[in-house]
Structure formats: C-alpha cells, structure tokens
Tab-separated table of C-alpha atoms in Angstrom:
chain	number	residue	atom	x	y	z
U	1031	MET	CA	-23.655	320.405	-53.443
U	1032	VAL	CA	-26.817	322.424	-53.038
U	1033	THR	CA	-26.218	323.153	-49.376
U	1034	SER	CA	-29.856	323.824	-48.527
U	1035	SER	CA	-30.892	320.421	-49.908
U	1036	VAL	CA	-28.272	318.668	-47.782
U	1037	GLU	CA	-29.213	320.520	-44.608
U	1038	ALA	CA	-32.906	319.823	-45.129
U	1039	ASN	CA	-32.441	316.091	-45.703
U	1040	LEU	CA	-29.658	315.093	-43.324
U	1041	GLU	CA	-31.076	312.820	-40.612
U	1042	ILE	CA	-29.461	311.325	-37.500
U	1043	SER	CA	-31.433	308.836	-35.432
U	1044	PRO	CA	-31.718	308.896	-32.447
U	1045	ASP	CA	-31.602	312.670	-32.471
U	1046	LEU	CA	-28.110	314.116	-32.010
U	1047	PRO	CA	-28.395	317.936	-31.913
U	1048	GLY	CA	-25.683	319.855	-33.735
U	1049	LYS	CA	-24.967	322.737	-36.071
U	1050	ILE	CA	-23.869	322.598	-39.712
U	1051	SER	CA	-21.069	324.618	-41.265
U	1052	TRP	CA	-19.531	324.484	-44.746
U	1053	ARG	CA	-16.194	324.883	-46.486
U	1054	ASP	CA	-17.145	326.079	-49.952
U	1055	ARG	CA	-19.904	323.729	-51.131
U	1056	SER	CA	-17.883	320.564	-50.975
U	1057	LYS	CA	-17.271	319.835	-47.271
U	1058	LEU	CA	-19.854	319.734	-44.517
U	1059	TYR	CA	-18.995	319.921	-40.809
U	1060	TYR	CA	-21.466	318.840	-38.123
U	1061	THR	CA	-20.569	320.159	-34.663
U	1062	LEU	CA	-22.354	318.473	-31.781
U	1063	LEU	CA	-24.183	320.706	-29.329
U	1064	GLN	CA	-24.118	318.005	-26.666
U	1065	PRO	CA	-22.226	314.726	-26.209
U	1066	PRO	CA	-23.615	311.545	-27.797
U	1067	GLN	CA	-25.124	309.054	-25.382
U	1068	TYR	CA	-22.495	306.436	-24.570
U	1069	GLY	CA	-23.365	302.893	-25.621
U	1070	THR	CA	-25.846	304.128	-28.270
U	1071	SER	CA	-25.894	303.237	-31.996
U	1072	TYR	CA	-26.790	306.052	-34.402
U	1073	GLN	CA	-28.105	305.909	-37.986
U	1074	LEU	CA	-27.062	308.651	-40.416
U	1075	ARG	CA	-29.093	309.078	-43.634
U	1076	LEU	CA	-28.997	311.523	-46.529
U	1077	GLN	CA	-31.454	311.329	-49.402
U	1078	ASP	CA	-32.944	313.762	-51.935
U	1079	ALA	CA	-29.904	316.057	-51.729
U	1080	ARG	CA	-28.709	317.544	-55.034
U	1081	TRP	CA	-25.530	318.488	-56.879
U	1082	VAL	CA	-25.182	322.095	-58.069
U	1083	PHE	CA	-23.885	321.053	-61.509
U	1084	GLY	CA	-24.089	317.902	-63.562
U	1085	GLU	CA	-22.121	316.888	-66.636
U	1086	GLY	CA	-21.489	319.558	-69.269
U	1087	GLY	CA	-22.619	322.375	-67.002
U	1088	GLN	CA	-26.167	321.061	-66.813
U	1089	PRO	CA	-28.178	321.450	-63.601
U	1090	GLY	CA	-27.116	318.849	-61.097
U	1091	GLY	CA	-29.116	315.755	-60.279
U	1092	ARG	CA	-29.719	313.928	-57.059
U	1093	ILE	CA	-26.850	312.782	-54.900
U	1094	PRO	CA	-27.000	308.992	-54.412
U	1095	ARG	CA	-28.700	308.021	-51.199
U	1096	PHE	CA	-26.225	307.625	-48.333
U	1097	GLN	CA	-26.685	305.639	-45.132
U	1098	ALA	CA	-24.205	304.763	-42.366
U	1099	GLN	CA	-24.128	303.666	-38.774
U	1100	PHE	CA	-21.818	304.662	-35.951
U	1101	ARG	CA	-21.739	303.846	-32.273
U	1102	ALA	CA	-20.698	305.853	-29.247
U	1103	ARG	CA	-18.231	304.211	-26.914
U	1104	ASP	CA	-19.498	301.936	-24.128
U	1105	ARG	CA	-20.355	303.420	-20.739
U	1106	VAL	CA	-17.363	302.669	-18.512
U	1107	PHE	CA	-16.233	303.803	-15.081
U	1108	ALA	CA	-13.477	302.857	-12.635
U	1109	TYR	CA	-13.640	302.374	-8.882
U	1110	LEU	CA	-11.727	301.032	-5.882
U	1111	GLY	CA	-12.740	297.521	-4.900
U	1112	VAL	CA	-13.582	296.485	-1.335
U	1113	SER	CA	-14.248	292.742	-1.438
U	1114	GLY	CA	-12.911	289.455	-2.794
U	1115	ASP	CA	-10.349	289.616	-5.590
U	1116	GLU	CA	-11.220	293.293	-6.163
U	1117	ARG	CA	-10.160	294.452	-2.696
U	1118	ASP	CA	-7.690	297.373	-2.774
U	1119	ARG	CA	-7.500	297.241	-6.572
U	1120	ILE	CA	-8.737	299.513	-9.368
U	1121	VAL	CA	-11.600	297.923	-11.285
U	1122	LEU	CA	-12.948	298.929	-14.699
U	1123	TYR	CA	-16.704	298.390	-15.026
U	1124	ASN	CA	-18.236	298.336	-18.529
U	1125	LEU	CA	-21.897	299.095	-17.827
U	1126	THR	CA	-22.958	298.652	-21.437
U	1127	ARG	CA	-21.733	295.044	-21.502
U	1128	ASP	CA	-21.953	294.392	-17.742
U	1129	ARG	CA	-18.297	293.352	-17.677
U	1130	LYS	CA	-15.549	294.032	-15.146
U	1131	THR	CA	-11.768	294.145	-15.577
U	1132	VAL	CA	-9.419	294.345	-12.583
U	1133	LEU	CA	-6.612	296.663	-13.719
U	1134	THR	CA	-4.068	296.713	-10.896
U	1135	PRO	CA	-2.129	293.710	-9.590
U	1136	PRO	CA	-2.812	292.097	-6.191
U	1137	ASP	CA	0.602	293.095	-4.813
U	1138	LEU	CA	-0.279	296.834	-4.982
U	1139	LEU	CA	-2.801	298.362	-2.599
U	1140	ALA	CA	-4.409	301.218	-4.547
U	1141	VAL	CA	-5.098	304.372	-2.527
U	1142	ASP	CA	-6.477	306.906	-5.017
U	1143	PHE	CA	-6.714	307.435	-8.786
U	1144	GLU	CA	-7.650	309.834	-11.598
U	1145	PRO	CA	-8.301	308.917	-15.250
U	1146	TYR	CA	-6.350	310.724	-17.956
U	1147	PRO	CA	-8.511	312.916	-20.242
U	1148	ASP	CA	-8.083	310.565	-23.217
U	1149	GLY	CA	-9.321	307.610	-21.135
U	1150	ARG	CA	-6.379	305.407	-22.148
U	1151	ARG	CA	-4.596	305.444	-18.786
U	1152	ILE	CA	-5.320	305.990	-15.109
U	1153	LEU	CA	-2.933	307.738	-12.726
U	1154	PHE	CA	-3.013	306.122	-9.287
U	1155	SER	CA	-1.221	306.028	-5.964
U	1156	ALA	CA	-0.470	302.718	-4.263
U	1157	VAL	CA	1.684	301.013	-1.656
U	1158	ALA	CA	3.264	297.579	-1.964
U	1159	ARG	CA	1.140	295.113	-0.019
U	1160	ASP	CA	4.143	293.281	1.420
U	1161	ALA	CA	5.464	296.569	2.891
U	1162	LEU	CA	2.331	297.374	4.897
U	1163	GLN	CA	3.445	295.630	8.057
U	1164	ARG	CA	6.863	297.334	7.986
U	1165	ASP	CA	5.839	300.843	6.892
U	1166	PRO	CA	2.511	301.793	5.250
U	1167	ARG	CA	3.746	305.268	4.282
U	1168	PRO	CA	5.809	304.803	1.089
U	1169	VAL	CA	3.008	305.480	-1.399
U	1170	GLN	CA	4.229	305.660	-4.992
U	1171	LEU	CA	2.554	306.948	-8.161
U	1172	TYR	CA	1.883	304.731	-11.175
U	1173	THR	CA	-0.107	304.650	-14.391
U	1174	VAL	CA	-2.170	301.725	-15.651
U	1175	THR	CA	-3.620	301.255	-19.135
U	1176	THR	CA	-7.384	300.827	-19.539
U	1177	GLY	CA	-7.424	299.233	-23.008
U	1178	LEU	CA	-9.927	301.904	-24.124
U	1179	ASN	CA	-9.937	304.636	-26.782
U	1180	SER	CA	-7.064	303.316	-28.903
U	1181	PRO	CA	-6.431	305.410	-32.052
U	1182	PRO	CA	-8.105	303.921	-35.174
U	1183	SER	CA	-4.722	303.237	-36.812
U	1184	ALA	CA	-3.244	301.538	-33.732
U	1185	PRO	CA	-3.897	298.043	-32.383
U	1186	ARG	CA	-6.161	297.795	-29.345
U	1187	ALA	CA	-4.219	298.552	-26.181
U	1188	THR	CA	-3.855	295.900	-23.507
U	1189	PRO	CA	-5.474	296.802	-20.166
U	1190	GLY	CA	-3.512	296.506	-16.923
U	1191	ARG	CA	-0.017	297.585	-18.018
U	1192	ILE	CA	1.698	299.346	-15.085
U	1193	ALA	CA	4.364	302.073	-15.236
U	1194	GLN	CA	5.945	303.859	-12.278
U	1195	VAL	CA	5.668	307.658	-12.245
U	1196	LEU	CA	7.076	308.770	-8.876
U	1197	GLU	CA	9.024	306.880	-6.203
U	1198	ALA	CA	8.990	307.455	-2.424
U	1199	ASP	CA	12.649	307.043	-1.513
U	1200	SER	CA	13.397	310.473	-0.030
U	1201	TYR	CA	9.899	311.950	0.125
U	1202	LEU	CA	6.523	310.594	1.142
U	1203	ASN	CA	3.805	311.123	-1.461
U	1204	ARG	CA	0.419	312.209	-0.175
U	1205	GLN	CA	-2.370	313.774	-2.233
U	1206	PHE	CA	-2.082	314.396	-5.967
U	1207	ASP	CA	-3.992	316.056	-8.778
U	1208	LEU	CA	-3.836	315.464	-12.538
U	1209	SER	CA	-4.268	318.478	-14.812
U	1210	PRO	CA	-7.328	318.460	-17.117
U	1211	ASP	CA	-5.060	318.240	-20.187
U	1212	GLY	CA	-3.150	315.289	-18.677
U	1213	LYS	CA	0.246	317.010	-18.990
U	1214	ARG	CA	0.930	317.977	-15.358
U	1215	ILE	CA	0.761	316.242	-11.999
U	1216	LEU	CA	0.832	318.028	-8.641
U	1217	VAL	CA	1.784	315.997	-5.576
U	1218	GLU	CA	1.913	316.923	-1.906
U	1219	ARG	CA	5.210	315.461	-0.626
U	1220	SER	CA	6.881	315.288	2.802
U	1221	ASN	CA	10.607	315.042	3.431
U	1222	ARG	CA	11.309	311.784	5.266
U	1223	LEU	CA	13.916	313.542	7.429
U	1224	ASP	CA	12.003	316.778	8.043
U	1225	ALA	CA	8.200	316.678	8.366
U	1226	GLN	CA	8.103	320.494	8.212
U	1227	ASP	CA	9.242	320.215	4.601
U	1228	THR	CA	5.811	319.298	3.219
U	1229	VAL	CA	5.080	321.156	-0.024
U	1230	LEU	CA	3.703	320.710	-3.523
U	1231	TRP	CA	5.835	319.168	-6.261
U	1232	LEU	CA	5.196	319.442	-10.003
U	1233	LEU	CA	5.750	316.812	-12.689
U	1234	SER	CA	5.337	318.281	-16.151
U	1235	ASP	CA	5.291	316.328	-19.447
U	1236	GLY	CA	7.246	313.435	-17.975
U	1237	SER	CA	10.081	315.619	-16.633
U	1238	LYS	CA	11.676	315.074	-13.229
U	1239	ALA	CA	9.602	316.232	-10.244
U	1240	ARG	CA	10.517	319.650	-8.842
U	1241	SER	CA	9.471	321.324	-5.611
U	1242	LEU	CA	7.297	324.443	-5.809
U	1243	GLY	CA	7.972	325.301	-2.159
U	1244	ILE	CA	4.250	325.876	-1.563
U	1245	PRO	CA	2.402	324.098	1.264
U	1246	GLY	CA	-0.946	322.739	0.139
U	1247	VAL	CA	-3.238	320.294	1.914
U	1248	ALA	CA	-6.202	321.101	-0.376
U	1249	PHE	CA	-5.480	322.064	-3.986
U	1250	ALA	CA	-6.814	321.660	-7.532
U	1251	ILE	CA	-5.323	322.445	-10.933
U	1252	ALA	CA	-7.416	324.955	-12.889
U	1253	PRO	CA	-9.472	323.869	-15.937
U	1254	ASP	CA	-6.937	325.472	-18.307
U	1255	SER	CA	-4.115	323.431	-16.658
U	1256	GLN	CA	-2.034	326.616	-16.292
U	1257	SER	CA	-2.486	327.397	-12.574
U	1258	VAL	CA	-3.426	325.791	-9.279
U	1259	ALA	CA	-5.886	326.836	-6.578
U	1260	VAL	CA	-4.460	326.242	-3.079
U	1261	VAL	CA	-6.532	326.556	0.100
U	1262	GLN	CA	-4.734	328.579	2.793
U	1263	GLU	CA	-5.682	329.794	6.270
U	1264	THR	CA	-7.301	333.074	5.224
U	1265	GLY	CA	-8.364	332.337	1.659
U	1266	ILE	CA	-7.459	330.639	-1.608
U	1267	SER	CA	-4.434	331.481	-3.742
U	1268	LEU	CA	-4.422	330.996	-7.521
U	1269	ILE	CA	-0.784	330.240	-8.291
U	1270	PRO	CA	0.575	330.137	-11.876
U	1271	LEU	CA	2.263	326.950	-13.057
U	1272	THR	CA	3.333	328.231	-16.475
U	1273	PRO	CA	4.413	331.587	-17.956
U	1274	GLN	CA	1.106	331.697	-19.849
U	1275	ALA	CA	-0.999	331.625	-16.663
U	1276	ARG	CA	-2.580	334.656	-15.021
U	1277	THR	CA	-0.553	336.361	-12.305
U	1278	LEU	CA	-0.828	335.285	-8.674
U	1279	THR	CA	-4.289	336.009	-7.267
U	1280	PHE	CA	-5.526	335.774	-3.684
U	1281	LEU	CA	-9.232	335.299	-2.840
U	1282	PRO	CA	-9.785	336.320	0.803
U	1283	ASP	CA	-12.423	334.486	2.880
U	1284	TYR	CA	-12.646	331.687	0.304
U	1285	SER	CA	-12.546	328.382	2.144
U	1286	ALA	CA	-12.964	325.436	-0.256
U	1287	ILE	CA	-12.622	324.280	-3.877
U	1288	VAL	CA	-15.843	322.527	-4.869
U	1289	GLY	CA	-15.715	321.975	-8.641
U	1290	SER	CA	-14.635	323.066	-12.104
U	1291	ASP	CA	-15.680	322.855	-15.747
U	1292	ARG	CA	-13.022	322.329	-18.399
U	1293	ASP	CA	-15.297	323.347	-21.288
U	1294	THR	CA	-15.982	326.853	-19.920
U	1295	GLY	CA	-12.861	327.263	-17.768
U	1296	THR	CA	-15.034	327.920	-14.712
U	1297	GLN	CA	-13.911	327.140	-11.164
U	1298	LEU	CA	-16.284	326.814	-8.221
U	1299	PHE	CA	-15.344	327.953	-4.718
U	1300	LEU	CA	-17.022	328.306	-1.344
U	1301	GLN	CA	-16.809	331.710	0.337
U	1302	THR	CA	-17.496	332.093	4.067
U	1303	HIS	CA	-19.253	335.164	5.490
U	1304	SER	CA	-19.219	336.684	8.971
U	1305	ASP	CA	-22.905	335.862	9.512
U	1306	GLY	CA	-22.199	332.123	9.182
U	1307	THR	CA	-23.601	331.747	5.656
U	1308	ARG	CA	-21.600	330.535	2.672
U	1309	SER	CA	-21.646	331.524	-0.985
U	1310	LEU	CA	-21.107	329.227	-3.942
U	1311	VAL	CA	-18.996	331.371	-6.288
U	1312	ALA	CA	-18.086	330.781	-9.927
U	1313	LEU	CA	-14.807	332.219	-11.230
U	1314	ASN	CA	-14.590	332.292	-15.031
U	1315	ALA	CA	-11.530	332.015	-17.259
U	1316	GLU	CA	-11.165	335.835	-17.389
U	1317	GLY	CA	-11.041	336.097	-13.587
U	1318	SER	CA	-14.554	337.501	-13.042
U	1319	SER	CA	-16.539	336.034	-10.147
U	1320	ARG	CA	-20.286	335.562	-9.673
U	1321	GLU	CA	-22.279	334.362	-6.675
U	1322	LEU	CA	-24.476	331.418	-7.678
U	1323	LEU	CA	-26.027	330.598	-4.336
U	1324	ARG	CA	-25.965	331.582	-0.659
U	1325	THR	CA	-26.655	328.860	1.881
U	1326	GLN	CA	-26.330	327.997	5.563
U	1327	GLY	CA	-25.075	324.520	4.699
U	1328	LEU	CA	-21.674	323.260	3.639
U	1329	ILE	CA	-21.277	322.483	-0.082
U	1330	GLY	CA	-18.771	319.682	-0.522
U	1331	ASN	CA	-18.728	319.043	-4.271
U	1332	CYS	CA	-20.499	320.279	-7.406
U	1333	GLN	CA	-20.699	318.778	-10.895
U	1334	PHE	CA	-21.660	320.573	-14.110
U	1335	SER	CA	-24.246	318.878	-16.308
U	1336	PRO	CA	-23.200	318.548	-19.998
U	1337	GLN	CA	-26.856	318.257	-21.035
U	1338	GLN	CA	-28.707	320.693	-18.771
U	1339	GLN	CA	-27.440	324.216	-19.180
U	1340	ASN	CA	-27.360	326.404	-16.070
U	1341	THR	CA	-27.825	323.411	-13.757
U	1342	LEU	CA	-25.330	322.207	-11.165
U	1343	TYR	CA	-25.575	319.035	-9.094
U	1344	CYS	CA	-24.093	319.513	-5.629
U	1345	LEU	CA	-23.514	317.626	-2.410
U	1346	ARG	CA	-24.833	319.746	0.446
U	1347	ILE	CA	-24.252	318.947	4.127
U	1348	GLY	CA	-26.618	320.459	6.698
U	1349	GLY	CA	-28.253	323.827	6.218
U	1350	GLU	CA	-31.843	324.838	5.653
U	1351	GLN	CA	-34.285	322.277	7.121
U	1352	GLN	CA	-31.574	319.596	7.118
U	1353	LEU	CA	-29.855	317.691	9.905
U	1354	GLN	CA	-26.412	319.010	10.852
U	1355	GLU	CA	-24.467	316.130	9.275
U	1356	GLN	CA	-27.021	314.962	6.705
U	1357	PRO	CA	-25.577	314.828	3.149
U	1358	VAL	CA	-28.099	315.745	0.450
U	1359	LEU	CA	-27.879	315.883	-3.338
U	1360	SER	CA	-29.368	319.067	-4.706
U	1361	MET	CA	-29.878	320.854	-8.012
U	1362	VAL	CA	-28.722	324.468	-8.311
U	1363	ASP	CA	-30.337	326.708	-10.932
U	1364	VAL	CA	-27.513	329.178	-11.493
U	1365	GLN	CA	-29.726	331.697	-13.302
U	1366	ARG	CA	-32.371	331.870	-10.583
U	1367	GLN	CA	-29.828	331.287	-7.794
U	1368	GLN	CA	-32.148	328.615	-6.452
U	1369	GLU	CA	-31.308	325.280	-4.839
U	1370	THR	CA	-33.616	322.235	-4.825
U	1371	PRO	CA	-32.604	319.296	-2.585
U	1372	PHE	CA	-33.881	316.023	-4.055
U	1373	LEU	CA	-32.070	313.014	-2.534
U	1374	ALA	CA	-30.964	312.418	1.068
U	1375	LEU	CA	-27.931	310.174	1.522
U	1376	ALA	CA	-26.445	308.208	4.407
U	1377	ASN	CA	-24.521	310.007	7.123
U	1378	ASP	CA	-21.071	309.671	5.542
U	1379	ARG	CA	-19.900	313.137	4.510
U	1380	GLU	CA	-17.125	311.863	2.225
U	1381	VAL	CA	-19.406	311.157	-0.744
U	1382	VAL	CA	-17.681	311.026	-4.138
U	1383	LEU	CA	-19.686	312.311	-7.127
U	1384	SER	CA	-18.846	311.696	-10.785
U	1385	MET	CA	-20.853	313.147	-13.685
U	1386	ALA	CA	-21.146	311.004	-16.818
U	1387	PRO	CA	-19.324	312.624	-19.786
U	1388	ASP	CA	-22.556	312.371	-21.819
U	1389	GLY	CA	-24.613	313.906	-19.002
U	1390	SER	CA	-26.819	310.835	-18.573
U	1391	GLY	CA	-26.370	310.534	-14.820
U	1392	LEU	CA	-24.307	310.716	-11.662
U	1393	LEU	CA	-22.279	308.056	-9.928
U	1394	PHE	CA	-21.923	308.337	-6.163
U	1395	ASP	CA	-20.705	306.102	-3.378
U	1396	GLN	CA	-22.074	305.317	0.067
U	1397	VAL	CA	-19.505	304.196	2.613
U	1398	THR	CA	-19.979	302.696	6.080
U	1399	ARG	CA	-16.785	302.637	8.095
U	1400	THR	CA	-16.283	299.903	10.677
U	1401	SER	CA	-13.231	301.597	12.245
U	1402	PRO	CA	-11.756	305.111	12.258
U	1403	ALA	CA	-8.909	304.190	9.908
U	1404	PRO	CA	-9.678	304.845	6.204
U	1405	ARG	CA	-8.490	301.413	5.047
U	1406	ASN	CA	-10.282	299.638	2.198
U	1407	ASP	CA	-10.655	296.431	4.216
U	1408	GLU	CA	-12.398	298.309	7.037
U	1409	VAL	CA	-15.247	299.786	5.020
U	1410	LYS	CA	-18.471	298.598	3.481
U	1411	ALA	CA	-19.221	300.568	0.370
U	1412	ASN	CA	-21.582	300.567	-2.585
U	1413	ILE	CA	-21.668	302.539	-5.818
U	1414	TRP	CA	-24.965	303.941	-7.070
U	1415	TYR	CA	-26.097	305.346	-10.423
U	1416	LEU	CA	-28.586	308.215	-10.457
U	1417	PRO	CA	-30.187	309.231	-13.786
U	1418	LEU	CA	-30.311	313.007	-13.955
U	1419	PRO	CA	-33.760	314.471	-13.254
U	1420	GLU	CA	-35.868	315.185	-16.333
U	1421	PHE	CA	-37.007	318.801	-16.701
U	1422	ARG	CA	-40.536	319.199	-18.035
U	1423	LEU	CA	-42.228	322.416	-19.120
U	1424	ASN	CA	-44.065	324.098	-16.234
U	1425	GLN	CA	-43.726	320.983	-14.068
U	1426	GLU	CA	-41.515	319.805	-11.252
U	1427	PRO	CA	-38.420	317.861	-12.370
U	1428	LEU	CA	-39.002	314.108	-12.647
U	1429	VAL	CA	-36.566	312.394	-10.251
U	1430	ARG	CA	-36.015	308.662	-10.659
U	1431	PRO	CA	-34.596	306.541	-7.832
U	1432	PRO	CA	-30.890	305.612	-7.854
U	1433	GLU	CA	-29.764	302.103	-8.803
U	1434	LYS	CA	-27.115	300.190	-6.850
U	1435	LEU	CA	-24.459	298.964	-9.284
U	1436	THR	CA	-21.703	297.209	-7.336
U	1437	SER	CA	-19.662	297.108	-4.151
U	1438	GLY	CA	-16.822	299.633	-4.161
U	1439	PHE	CA	-16.120	303.314	-3.673
U	1440	ASN	CA	-14.522	306.376	-5.288
U	1441	PRO	CA	-16.221	305.929	-8.694
U	1442	SER	CA	-15.024	307.918	-11.706
U	1443	TRP	CA	-16.364	307.830	-15.263
U	1444	ILE	CA	-13.777	307.185	-17.964
U	1445	PRO	CA	-13.826	309.962	-20.626
C-alpha cells in the first residue's frame, strides 16, 4: 500500500485519537492514545487509498473502499446493595442498558470486593448469613463470574458462578488486596487461637496460602504486582513479593497509601511533616519520588484520569478554608502543584471513589450510618456519577453536577 495515502484517508468517527505504525507496507497498526468511550459505536472508513503496484508491475490503482463498525463494551460497574433483594449482595449495573444483575446468592453476606483486571470475575469476601447469629467472624474469600468480556472464540460466560478461594477454619480473614495483574491475593489473617498472630498471607496463581509473617493493617500491592506497600508506625515499607521485585525499601514519615496507576507504575503516598502539613508524593516505577502537593488537609484517596494528563482527582478532608471533617473532591494539577476543590460532600469520611476506565467520570458513594456498626442493613447509601470537568482554553474548568444512580455503596467500575 502507499502508506501516505492510507494515513491521509483513514477516518474513525467519533474521533478516536491514535498513532499509526507499519510492518513493511502490508500491515497497519493503530495504537490508541486514550481509551474508547464505553457504550459508544464507532465507524471506520478508508477510501481513496492506493496500492503501490498493480498487475504486471504497473502503478497501483485505488484500494476498494472499506467501511466497518465496532462498538466499545457497555459501561458497567459493581456495588454492594443496601435494600430489598440487593441487600448485602454484589450487584452488577449496566449503565448503557440500564440493567441490573445480582451476582451473589442471598445466603452469603458480601463484605468487600475487587474486580479482576479482565473484568470476567470479582474477588469478594463474605460470611454465611445463617452463621451471623452464632459467629459473624468467619469471613471467607470467593470469586463470582460477571458474564462479561468472554473471549471471541468462547461462549458467553454465565454470571453469578461462585467458587471458594480461601476458607476460615483456622484463621480469620480480614482485609484483602488483589494484585493489578490478577495473579496474587494478599489477605490479613488472624490465628483463631492466638490473636497476636495477625499477619499478611499470600495466595499466588492459585497456590495454597502462605504466611509472610508481616503485620499489616493498611497495605496495597504495587502497580507492577511485584511488591506490597505496608503502613507501619514510623513509615511505609515496600516489601518484595517476588524475586523480580526491587529490594526492601523503607519510607520514613510516610503515613498513608492514597492511590496508584498501573499504566505508569506510579504509587501515591501521603507524607507527614513536623509542621502539621502533609505532602502528596508520587513514587515512580524506578523508585524516584516527587512531591505533587503540600496541604494542611488529609488526602484520603486519589484517582488518575486516563483522559486528562497531569490531573488527579482526590478526596480531601479538612484543610485550607474547609471544615475539619468536611470531605471535598478536588482536582490536582501535578505540573503546577495546584489543587482546586470543586465539590463538597456529606460528612462521611469513608467515601469510595472509582474512576471510569475510559476516563468519562467518577463514581462515588455517600453513606449515612444509623448506628456505629458498619453493617449493610444499618446504613443508607447512594451511588453518584460525576462527569469529569471539561478543561477549556484560558477558562475555568466546566464542572457539571453529579447524578444519583442507585442505592448502594462501594462502587467499582468493571474493566
């Protein structure tokens, strides 16, 4: 093919920015610069492109006009239900088709969950409902199928198929984290006979769980899935999980893990200073750190935007010109080291944020507790969708109001 004629005449509508590369003159590769918008149909057209050679070595003619259509997957997220048949169960919500699917059975009370990176399964913790009155502690780990993202050559998967991952016979399972590549699970476990024996356990590629001997109340597996960040009394330790990981690193005066980005390998931490201020610090895959922001408030969670380079969306609690316990969503310009609060939330500090994989918007929950115990049947909760602010040249960002989607909490987009 005459490569210049193909590049000049290839059209994708709506616009889907990408870059073109070639293998010889026979194969074209189009690499997306940003994710396609979920739930969107795209038209691909090529006309007036030319062959290099025709028959008998003559100059090539026009390539026949080509037109095709493809569609990005529906916009789908999961959440924990709080009312009716959804209560205490994981629910899949297809926003594109406005359709819900309850994934977990009524006899399991779901506690927490994380989707696998391929979107086909969800890892979740749950306790048998009929055991609650006897002992609410034996939380076990399971997976459930979503019915999404089946390979083209395979039949469509059935949603709601449960498989046990980790029992609670000798140890009580507490918090867990799923590695970004979906191959490792870290679980905080307590010995039933010795509460002092509370450490992290590792499940790797379906193998039997093994104790790491490391206490960890707050922890997160790194974006490369090779190490884990563990919050300790005087800082944060980066502990290798595989021989390929970097050596053990200790970050003194670091106090919290607030986010990560799998694409760049960046981890976000909060560092506390003697003057009472805190720094939002980015640690890259090579181990170099950079201060992004210094604030008097507490930053609870930050999400990278796939569409808006150099922009973070963070949950900030208190700080400059804010009430002590007031949660606020803010934008952080990491180049200018500038924070812009733009949406005040209710007074529940435990807000869960989830950035859409295509960068279209944020999900967040608003919870009102009716008793101190964090039980699903003792909360009123709603999930909201916030379109990301639009950045306009030489103007303030255009912020649109959030939209309430459904009752529930702990929302998470499905990749």
